[in-house]
Coordinates of C-alpha atoms and ligand atoms in Angstrom, one line a residue:
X1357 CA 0.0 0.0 0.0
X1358 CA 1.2 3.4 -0.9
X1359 CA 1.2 6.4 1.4
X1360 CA 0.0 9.6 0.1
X1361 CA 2.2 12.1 2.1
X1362 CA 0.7 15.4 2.7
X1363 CA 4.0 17.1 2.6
X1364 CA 4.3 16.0 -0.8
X1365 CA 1.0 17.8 -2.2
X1366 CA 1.5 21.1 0.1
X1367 CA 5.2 21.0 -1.4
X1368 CA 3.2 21.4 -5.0
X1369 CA 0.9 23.8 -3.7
X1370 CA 3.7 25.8 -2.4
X1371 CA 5.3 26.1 -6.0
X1372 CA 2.3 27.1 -7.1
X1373 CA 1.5 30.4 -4.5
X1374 CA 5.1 31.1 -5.3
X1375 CA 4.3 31.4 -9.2
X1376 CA 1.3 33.0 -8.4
X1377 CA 3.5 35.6 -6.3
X1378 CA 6.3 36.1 -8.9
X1379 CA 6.7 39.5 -9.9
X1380 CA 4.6 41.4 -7.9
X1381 CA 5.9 43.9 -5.3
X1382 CA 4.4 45.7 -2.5
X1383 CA 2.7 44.7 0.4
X1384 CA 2.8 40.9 1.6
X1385 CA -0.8 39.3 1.7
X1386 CA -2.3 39.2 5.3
X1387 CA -4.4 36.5 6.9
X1388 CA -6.8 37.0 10.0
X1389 CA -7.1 34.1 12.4
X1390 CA -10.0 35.0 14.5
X1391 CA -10.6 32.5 17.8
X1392 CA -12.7 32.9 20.3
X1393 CA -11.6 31.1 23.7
X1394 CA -9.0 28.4 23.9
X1395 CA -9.9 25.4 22.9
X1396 CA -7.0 23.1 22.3
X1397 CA -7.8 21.9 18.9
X1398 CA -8.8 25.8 17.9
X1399 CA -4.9 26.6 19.2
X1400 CA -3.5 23.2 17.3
X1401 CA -5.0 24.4 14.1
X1402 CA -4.0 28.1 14.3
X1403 CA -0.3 27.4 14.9
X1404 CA -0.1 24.9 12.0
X1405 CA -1.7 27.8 9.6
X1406 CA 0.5 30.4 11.1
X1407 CA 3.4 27.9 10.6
X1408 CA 2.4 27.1 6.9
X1409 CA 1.9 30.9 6.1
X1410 CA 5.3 31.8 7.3
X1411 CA 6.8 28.8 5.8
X1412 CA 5.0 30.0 2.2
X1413 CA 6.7 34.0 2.7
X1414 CA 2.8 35.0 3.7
X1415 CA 1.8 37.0 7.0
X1416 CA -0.9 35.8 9.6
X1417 CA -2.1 37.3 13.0
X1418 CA -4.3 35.6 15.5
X1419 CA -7.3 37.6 16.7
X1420 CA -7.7 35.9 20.1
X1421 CA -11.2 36.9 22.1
X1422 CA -12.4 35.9 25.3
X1423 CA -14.8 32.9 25.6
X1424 CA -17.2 34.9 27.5
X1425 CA -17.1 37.8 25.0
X1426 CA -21.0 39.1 23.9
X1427 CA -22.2 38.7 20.8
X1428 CA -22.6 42.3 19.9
X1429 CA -19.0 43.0 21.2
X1430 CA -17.7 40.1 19.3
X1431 CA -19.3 41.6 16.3
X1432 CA -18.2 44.9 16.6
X1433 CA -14.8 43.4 16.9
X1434 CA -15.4 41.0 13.8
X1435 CA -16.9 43.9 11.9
X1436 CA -13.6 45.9 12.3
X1437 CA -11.0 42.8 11.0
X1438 CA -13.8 41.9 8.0
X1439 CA -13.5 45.7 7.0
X1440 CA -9.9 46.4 7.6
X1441 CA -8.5 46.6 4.0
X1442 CA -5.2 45.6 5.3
X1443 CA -6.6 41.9 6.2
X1444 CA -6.9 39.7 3.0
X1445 CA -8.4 36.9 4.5
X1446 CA -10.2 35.8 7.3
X1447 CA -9.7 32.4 8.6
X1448 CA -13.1 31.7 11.7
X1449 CA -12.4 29.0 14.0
X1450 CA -15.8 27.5 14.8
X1451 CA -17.7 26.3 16.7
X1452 CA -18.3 29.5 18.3
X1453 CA -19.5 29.2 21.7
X1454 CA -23.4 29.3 22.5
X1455 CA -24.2 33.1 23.3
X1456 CA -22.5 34.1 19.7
X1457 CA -25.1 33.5 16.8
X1458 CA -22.7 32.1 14.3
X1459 CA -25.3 32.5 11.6
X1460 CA -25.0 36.6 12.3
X1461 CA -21.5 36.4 11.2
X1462 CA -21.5 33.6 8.4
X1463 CA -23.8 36.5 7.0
X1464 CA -21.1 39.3 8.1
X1465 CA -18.3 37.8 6.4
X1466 CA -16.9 39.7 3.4
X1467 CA -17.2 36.4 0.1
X1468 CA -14.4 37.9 -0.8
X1469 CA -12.5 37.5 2.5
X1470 CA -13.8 34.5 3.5
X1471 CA -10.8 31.8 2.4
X1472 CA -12.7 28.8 4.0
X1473 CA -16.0 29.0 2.5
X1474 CA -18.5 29.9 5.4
X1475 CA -20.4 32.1 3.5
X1476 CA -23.7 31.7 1.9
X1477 CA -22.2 33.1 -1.6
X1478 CA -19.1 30.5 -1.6
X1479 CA -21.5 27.9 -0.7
X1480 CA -23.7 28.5 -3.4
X1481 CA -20.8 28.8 -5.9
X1482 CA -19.3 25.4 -5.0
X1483 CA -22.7 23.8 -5.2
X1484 CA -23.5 25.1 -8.4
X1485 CA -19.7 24.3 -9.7
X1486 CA -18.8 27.3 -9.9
X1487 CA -15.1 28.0 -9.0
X1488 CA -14.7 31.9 -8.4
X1489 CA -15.7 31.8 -4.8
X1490 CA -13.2 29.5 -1.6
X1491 CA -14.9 25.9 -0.9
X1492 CA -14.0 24.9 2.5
X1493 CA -10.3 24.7 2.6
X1494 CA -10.3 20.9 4.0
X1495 CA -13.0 19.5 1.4
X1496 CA -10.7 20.8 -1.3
X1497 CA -7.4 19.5 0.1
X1498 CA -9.3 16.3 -0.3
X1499 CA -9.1 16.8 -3.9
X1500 CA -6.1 18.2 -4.2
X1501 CA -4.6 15.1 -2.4
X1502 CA -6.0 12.5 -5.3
X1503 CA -5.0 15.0 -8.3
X1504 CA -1.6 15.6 -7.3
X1505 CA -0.8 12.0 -6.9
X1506 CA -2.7 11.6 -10.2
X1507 CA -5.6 9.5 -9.2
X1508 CA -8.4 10.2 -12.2
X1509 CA -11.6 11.0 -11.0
X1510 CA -14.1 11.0 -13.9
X1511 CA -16.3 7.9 -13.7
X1512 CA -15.5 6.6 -10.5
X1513 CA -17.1 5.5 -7.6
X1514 CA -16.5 7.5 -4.8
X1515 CA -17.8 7.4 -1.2
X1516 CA -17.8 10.1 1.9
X1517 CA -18.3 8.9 5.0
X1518 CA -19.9 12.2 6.8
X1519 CA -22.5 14.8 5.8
X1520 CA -21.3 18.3 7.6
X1521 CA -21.2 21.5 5.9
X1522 CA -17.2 21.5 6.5
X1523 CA -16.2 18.2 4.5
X1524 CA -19.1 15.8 3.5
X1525 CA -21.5 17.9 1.7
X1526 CA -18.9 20.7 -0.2
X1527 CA -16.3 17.4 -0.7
X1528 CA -19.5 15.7 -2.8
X1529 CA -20.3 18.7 -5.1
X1530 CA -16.5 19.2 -5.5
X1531 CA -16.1 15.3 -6.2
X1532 CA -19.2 15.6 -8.6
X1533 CA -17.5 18.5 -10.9
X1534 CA -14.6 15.9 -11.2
X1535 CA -17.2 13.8 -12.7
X1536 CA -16.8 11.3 -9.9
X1537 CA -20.2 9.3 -9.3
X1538 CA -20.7 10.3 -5.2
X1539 CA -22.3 8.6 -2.5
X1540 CA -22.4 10.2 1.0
X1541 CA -22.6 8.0 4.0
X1542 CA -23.9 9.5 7.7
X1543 CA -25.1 7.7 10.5
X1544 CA -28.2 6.7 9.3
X1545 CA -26.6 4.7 6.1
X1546 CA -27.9 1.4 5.8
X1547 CA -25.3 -1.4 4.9
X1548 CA -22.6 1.3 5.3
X1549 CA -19.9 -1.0 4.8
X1550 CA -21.5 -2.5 1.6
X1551 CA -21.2 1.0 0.1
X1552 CA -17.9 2.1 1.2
X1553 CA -16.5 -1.5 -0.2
X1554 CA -18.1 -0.8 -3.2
X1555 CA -16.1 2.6 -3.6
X1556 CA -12.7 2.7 -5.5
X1557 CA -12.0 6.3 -3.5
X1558 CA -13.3 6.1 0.2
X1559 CA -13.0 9.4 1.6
X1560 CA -13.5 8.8 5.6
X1561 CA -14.9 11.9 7.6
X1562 CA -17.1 11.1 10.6
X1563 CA -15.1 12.5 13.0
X1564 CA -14.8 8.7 14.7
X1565 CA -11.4 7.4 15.6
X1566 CA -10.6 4.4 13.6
X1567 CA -13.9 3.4 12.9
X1568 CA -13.1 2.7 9.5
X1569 CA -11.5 -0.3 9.2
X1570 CA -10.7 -3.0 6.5
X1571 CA -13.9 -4.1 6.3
X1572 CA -15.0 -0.9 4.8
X1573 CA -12.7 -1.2 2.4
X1574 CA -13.0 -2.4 -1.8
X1575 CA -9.9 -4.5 -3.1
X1576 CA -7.0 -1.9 -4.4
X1577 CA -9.5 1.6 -3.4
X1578 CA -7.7 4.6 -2.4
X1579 CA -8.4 5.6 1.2
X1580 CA -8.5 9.7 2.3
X1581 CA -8.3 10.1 6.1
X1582 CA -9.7 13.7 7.1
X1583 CA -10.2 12.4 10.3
X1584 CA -8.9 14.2 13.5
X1585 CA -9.2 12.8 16.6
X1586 CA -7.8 11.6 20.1
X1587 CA -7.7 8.2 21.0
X1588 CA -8.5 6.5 24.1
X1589 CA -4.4 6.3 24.8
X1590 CA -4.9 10.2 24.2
X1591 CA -2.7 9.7 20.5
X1592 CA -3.8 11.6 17.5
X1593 CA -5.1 9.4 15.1
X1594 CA -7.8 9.8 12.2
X1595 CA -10.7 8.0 11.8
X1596 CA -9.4 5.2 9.3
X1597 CA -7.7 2.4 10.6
X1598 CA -4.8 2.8 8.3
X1599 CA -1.9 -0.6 9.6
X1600 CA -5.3 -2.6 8.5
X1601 CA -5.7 -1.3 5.2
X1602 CA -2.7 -3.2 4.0
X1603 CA -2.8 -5.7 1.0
X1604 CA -6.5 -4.1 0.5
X1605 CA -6.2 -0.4 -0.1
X1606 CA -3.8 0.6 -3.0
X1607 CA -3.1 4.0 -1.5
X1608 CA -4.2 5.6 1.5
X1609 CA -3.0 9.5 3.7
X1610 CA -1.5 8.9 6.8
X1611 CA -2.9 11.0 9.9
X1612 CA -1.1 12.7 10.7
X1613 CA 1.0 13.7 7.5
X1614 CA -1.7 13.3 5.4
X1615 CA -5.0 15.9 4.4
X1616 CA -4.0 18.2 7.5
X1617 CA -0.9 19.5 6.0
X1618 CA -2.7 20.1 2.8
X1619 CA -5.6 22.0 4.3
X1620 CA -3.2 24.8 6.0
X1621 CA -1.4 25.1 1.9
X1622 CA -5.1 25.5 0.4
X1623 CA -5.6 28.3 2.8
X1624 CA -2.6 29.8 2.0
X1625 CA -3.1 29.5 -2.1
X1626 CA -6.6 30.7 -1.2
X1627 CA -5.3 34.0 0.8
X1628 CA -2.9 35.1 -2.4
X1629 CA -5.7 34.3 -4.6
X1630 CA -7.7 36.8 -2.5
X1631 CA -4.7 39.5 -2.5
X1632 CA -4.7 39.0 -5.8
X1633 CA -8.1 39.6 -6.9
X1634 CA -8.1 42.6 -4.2
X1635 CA -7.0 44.8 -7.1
X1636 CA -6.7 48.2 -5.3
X1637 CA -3.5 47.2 -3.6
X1638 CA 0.0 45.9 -4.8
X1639 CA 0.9 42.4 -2.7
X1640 CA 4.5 41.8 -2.7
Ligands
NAD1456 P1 -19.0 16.6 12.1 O1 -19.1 15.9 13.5 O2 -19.6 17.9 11.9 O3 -19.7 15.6 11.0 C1 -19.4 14.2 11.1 C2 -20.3 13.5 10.0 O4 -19.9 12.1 10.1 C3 -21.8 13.6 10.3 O5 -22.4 14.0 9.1 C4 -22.2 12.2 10.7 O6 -23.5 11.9 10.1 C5 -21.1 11.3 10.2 N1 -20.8 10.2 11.1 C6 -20.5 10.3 12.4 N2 -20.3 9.0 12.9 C7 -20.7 8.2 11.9 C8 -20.7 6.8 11.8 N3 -20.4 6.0 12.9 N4 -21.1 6.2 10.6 C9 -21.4 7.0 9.6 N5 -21.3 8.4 9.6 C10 -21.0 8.9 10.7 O7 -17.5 16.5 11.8 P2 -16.6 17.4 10.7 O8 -16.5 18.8 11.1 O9 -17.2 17.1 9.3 O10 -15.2 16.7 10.8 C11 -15.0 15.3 10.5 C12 -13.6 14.9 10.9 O11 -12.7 15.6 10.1 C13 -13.3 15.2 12.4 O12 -12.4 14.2 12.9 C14 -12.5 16.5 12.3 O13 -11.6 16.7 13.4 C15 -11.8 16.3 11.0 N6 -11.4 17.6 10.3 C16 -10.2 17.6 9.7 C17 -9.8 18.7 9.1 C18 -8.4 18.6 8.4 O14 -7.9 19.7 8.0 N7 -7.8 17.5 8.2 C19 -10.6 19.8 9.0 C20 -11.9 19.8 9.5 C21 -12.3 18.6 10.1

């Protein structure tokens, strides 16, 4: 079984933003982390995008607020990084706690700003294939992974295990513009494992450590782990059980070292992209 590094495919991406870079002068592009309260995973995710920004010559600050902040403070605060034309992006860690209606701000959020695909516009555009908006940085990593390791797409079978507005559902209609044939699995899928063997790319994301094992698993499919998650040893681990995937799977990402790695590179191409398009200012 091959491993499908992550390192590999941000490595790619990175020779990309750098193309995408060359020859312009100026200002470098700026990226917004906004975080309300300290979860660990919240803080494990913003210092591998701040460490993937620097590592790609691109600038990030954290917005740290209190989890007790209101929700008309916190949107006063948000209003000022959405409209602060030095901010190219804006990268919302979510889920936002209980007294901040996170609706209020998927609505606030500036399309144009909004790298990871939260808003009703860039939602719309990915479901109706349309490519000019952000799709959720992780769904796309997803494909990213398979195309830069040069796994076709058109025709196939593919299955998602998960239905959430972050990976399942934007992964399908991403998947679907490939002209990959998609079937998404949730926990109310009869003969789940029927379907998933059935699938020569199983993308898992349920959010459930090693649930998917080999018996989820067609001879020679490709396996996607988006999975992150602690397990009852307290070790990161995603939710495929990879070491049982082997004489079955062809090819499957690691976690870690495998989508994570790419997700923080998408955001990254997305924030230059958004710099870019910004044309009132010069970016590096
Ligand atoms: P979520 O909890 O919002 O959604 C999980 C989905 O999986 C649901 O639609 C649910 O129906 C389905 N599901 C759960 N248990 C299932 C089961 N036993 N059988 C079938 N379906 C089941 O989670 P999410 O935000 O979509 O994240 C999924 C996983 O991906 C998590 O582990 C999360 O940490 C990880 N994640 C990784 C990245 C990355 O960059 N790699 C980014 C976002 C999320």
């Amino acid at each position: 079984m091959i491993t499908l590094k992550g390192a590999d495919v941000s490595a790619k991406i990175k020779e990309q933003v750098e193309g995408l870079l060359t020859g312009r002068t100026g200002r470098t592009p700026k990226l917004a982390i906004v975080r309300v309260g300290e979860r660990p995973d919240d803080l494990s995710y913003e210092r591998g995008a701040l460490k993937r920004l620097e590592g790609f010559g691109l600038a990030g600050q954290s917005f740290p607020f209190s989890q007790d902040i209101t929700d008309d403070a916190f949107k006063k605060e948000f209003a000022k990084i959405n409209d602060d034309p030095d901010i190219d992006g804006i990268l919302l860690l979510r889920p936002l706690p209980k007294q901040i209606k996170e609706k209020d701000i998927i609505h606030m959020i500036h399309p144009e700003k909004d790298l990871d695909g939260i808003s009703p516009e860039n939602i719309a555009k990915v479901f109706a294939g349309d490519d000019t908006g952000f799709a959720p940085c992780t769904a796309e990593a997803v494909v990213e992974v398979l195309k830069a390791n040069e796994i076709p797409l058109t025709g196939k079978r593919v299955a998602i295990v998960g239905r959430s507005m972050v990976v399942g559902r934007p992964l399908s209609m991403l998947m679907l513009k490939e002209n990959a044939t998609v079937t998404i699995c949730h926990t109310r899928t009869e003969n789940i494992k029927e379907t998933c063997k059935n699938a020569q790319i199983l993308v898992a994301a349920a959010g459930r450590a090693r649930m998917v094992d080999v018996s989820y698993v067609g001879q020679d499919a490709v396996v996607v782990d988006v999975g992150i998650n602690v397990d009852e040893y307290g070790k990161l681990c995603g939710d495929v059980d990879f070491d049982s995937l082997d004489g079955t799977a062809s090819m499957a990402t690691p976690v870690p070292g495998g989508v994570g790695a790419v997700t923080t590179a998408v955001l990254a191409r997305h924030l230059v992209m958004a710099a870019i398009k910004n044309k009132t200012r010069e970016i590096i």
